[in-house]
Amino acid sequence: MRIPFNRAGLTGNEFRYIFQALEIGHISGDGRFTTKCHELLEKELGVAKVLLTTSCTHALEMAALLLDIQAGDEVIVPSFTFVSTVNAFVLRGARPVFCDIRRDTLNLDESRLEHLITPQTKAILPVHYAGVGCEMESILAIAHRRGVAVVEDNAHGLFGKYKGKHLGTFGCLATQSFHETKNVTCGEGGALLINDANYIERAEVIREKGTNRNRFFRGQVDKYTWVDVGSSYLPSDVLAAFLFAQLENRAEIQDKRQQIWKRYEGQLGGWAKRNGVQLPFVPEDCEQSWHMFYLLAPSLAARQALIAHLKARDILSVFHYLPLHLSDMGRRWGGKEGDCPVTECVSDRVIRLPFYNELSEDDQARVVAAVLDFST
Ligand SMILES: Cc1ncc(COP(=O)(O)O)c(C=O)c1O
């Protein structure tokens, strides 16, 4: 039996809530279940306002619109991230400035920020890789000193914490993903977290095609009209119903994932040492979100051999994040070999093991046995 890399799981109430949404008859955006998701996340995370979106990519696009990103503005992003972190800003005309990552957490290297900031810099985009917090204290201090906005791409990090505070609550804005590969999912989905309340009203407009429809529904205006730029960033309430079932069961999901993560760490530690493989590092002041378990092989050849070794045993593992500065788009902005040496090296060596809520102990034992049977 094949062990996939990822498989979306159900927590129990998904179909019941979808059925309820259908019975209520409001299945477009901002129905009862969307409100329930907003309230749950606002309360749990301590965020001024949460708005569900159709993806994390779209939440990032909303952030770029809210910050009024214009042609010629610069945004600083780690080269080791998913394209959407930067594409959302490039779409508005921004120039991406690629920052290298730290060797330990694979997060944006805050020590490089000062000399990447120019008078054109409008935003820094820390990505909490694998749901382990970036060095937010230093990043925020530099950003405040230089008058630059911070938008956290927290696609991996829902419910993770840095210094006791939830990831996604540090920047003026932050984004979440509920894509199928994430801990909590509705297939495709996301959220914009708004920490600076000054952005709330405009965010509601941008998300509703540039109209003040939300104010109309609240009885604050007697008709709604076109007031700003915008698009359609709100998901159907059917998806929100699915998501709410998952969010309600967040403790169970996180607990299952923690157990899977700890088993990998406990059972692969000795093998990793003997084979020059690096396991994920979580600083003491970070509580991770148990999003993924990755290995850093000693070389590209070793990584490829391990992926093939697992595949031959019907186990799917994946690698990800080709350095953005060396992508076709990155090169158009001047990216070249050697710009981000840690990213270039890590991206050749990273491998992600099967990790999903319903990964059984037996299947995980098969993955572990297959890894232990490999030497670099
Ligand atoms: C760091 C990061 N940001 C953004 C995204 C995009 O998320 P979505 O698929 O919800 O648009 C991903 C996707 O996995 C990601 O890994």
Coordinates of N, CA, C and O and ligand atoms in Angstrom, one line a residue, residues 55-57 81-82 84-85 127 153 155-156 177 179 182 189 321, ligand 1:
S55 N -7.8 32.0 -0.6 CA -6.4 31.3 -0.5 C -5.5 32.2 0.3 O -5.8 33.4 0.5
C56 N -4.4 31.7 0.7 CA -3.3 32.5 1.3 C -2.8 33.5 0.3 O -2.5 34.6 0.5
T57 N -2.7 33.0 -1.0 CA -2.2 33.8 -2.1 C -3.1 35.1 -2.2 O -2.6 36.2 -2.3
T81 N 10.9 30.4 -0.2 CA 9.5 30.5 0.1 C 8.7 30.1 -1.1 O 9.3 29.9 -2.2
F82 N 7.4 30.0 -0.9 CA 6.5 29.7 -2.0 C 6.3 31.0 -2.9 O 6.4 32.1 -2.3
S84 N 3.9 32.7 -4.0 CA 2.9 33.7 -3.7 C 3.3 34.7 -2.7 O 2.8 35.9 -2.7
T85 N 4.3 34.4 -1.8 CA 4.7 35.4 -0.8 C 5.1 36.7 -1.5 O 4.8 37.8 -1.1
V127 N 8.5 34.7 6.6 CA 7.7 33.5 6.5 C 8.1 32.6 7.6 O 9.3 32.3 7.8
D153 N 3.8 36.0 6.5 CA 3.2 34.9 5.7 C 3.2 33.7 6.7 O 4.3 33.1 6.9
A155 N 1.5 31.0 6.4 CA 0.8 29.8 5.8 C 1.0 28.5 6.5 O 0.1 27.7 6.6
H156 N 2.2 28.4 7.1 CA 2.5 27.1 7.8 C 2.2 27.1 9.3 O 2.3 26.1 10.0
S177 N -3.1 30.0 5.4 CA -3.5 29.1 4.3 C -4.3 28.0 4.9 O -3.9 27.4 5.9
H179 N -5.1 25.5 2.6 CA -4.9 24.6 1.5 C -4.9 23.1 2.0 O -4.5 22.9 3.2
K182 N -2.4 21.8 4.6 CA -2.2 22.5 5.9 C -2.9 21.7 7.0 O -3.7 20.9 6.7
G189 N -8.2 27.6 0.6 CA -8.8 28.7 1.5 C -7.6 29.4 2.2 O -6.5 29.0 2.2
Y321 N 10.6 24.4 -2.7 CA 11.2 25.8 -2.7 C 12.5 25.8 -3.4 O 13.6 25.9 -2.8
Ligands
LIG1 C1 4.8 30.0 2.7 C2 3.6 29.9 1.8 N1 2.9 31.0 1.5 C3 1.8 31.0 0.7 C4 1.4 29.8 0.2 C5 0.1 29.9 -0.7 O1 -1.0 29.3 0.0 P1 -2.3 29.1 -0.8 O2 -2.2 27.8 -1.6 O3 -3.4 29.0 0.3 O4 -2.6 30.2 -1.7 C6 2.0 28.6 0.5 C7 1.5 27.4 -0.1 O5 1.7 26.3 0.4 C8 3.2 28.7 1.3 O6 3.9 27.6 1.6

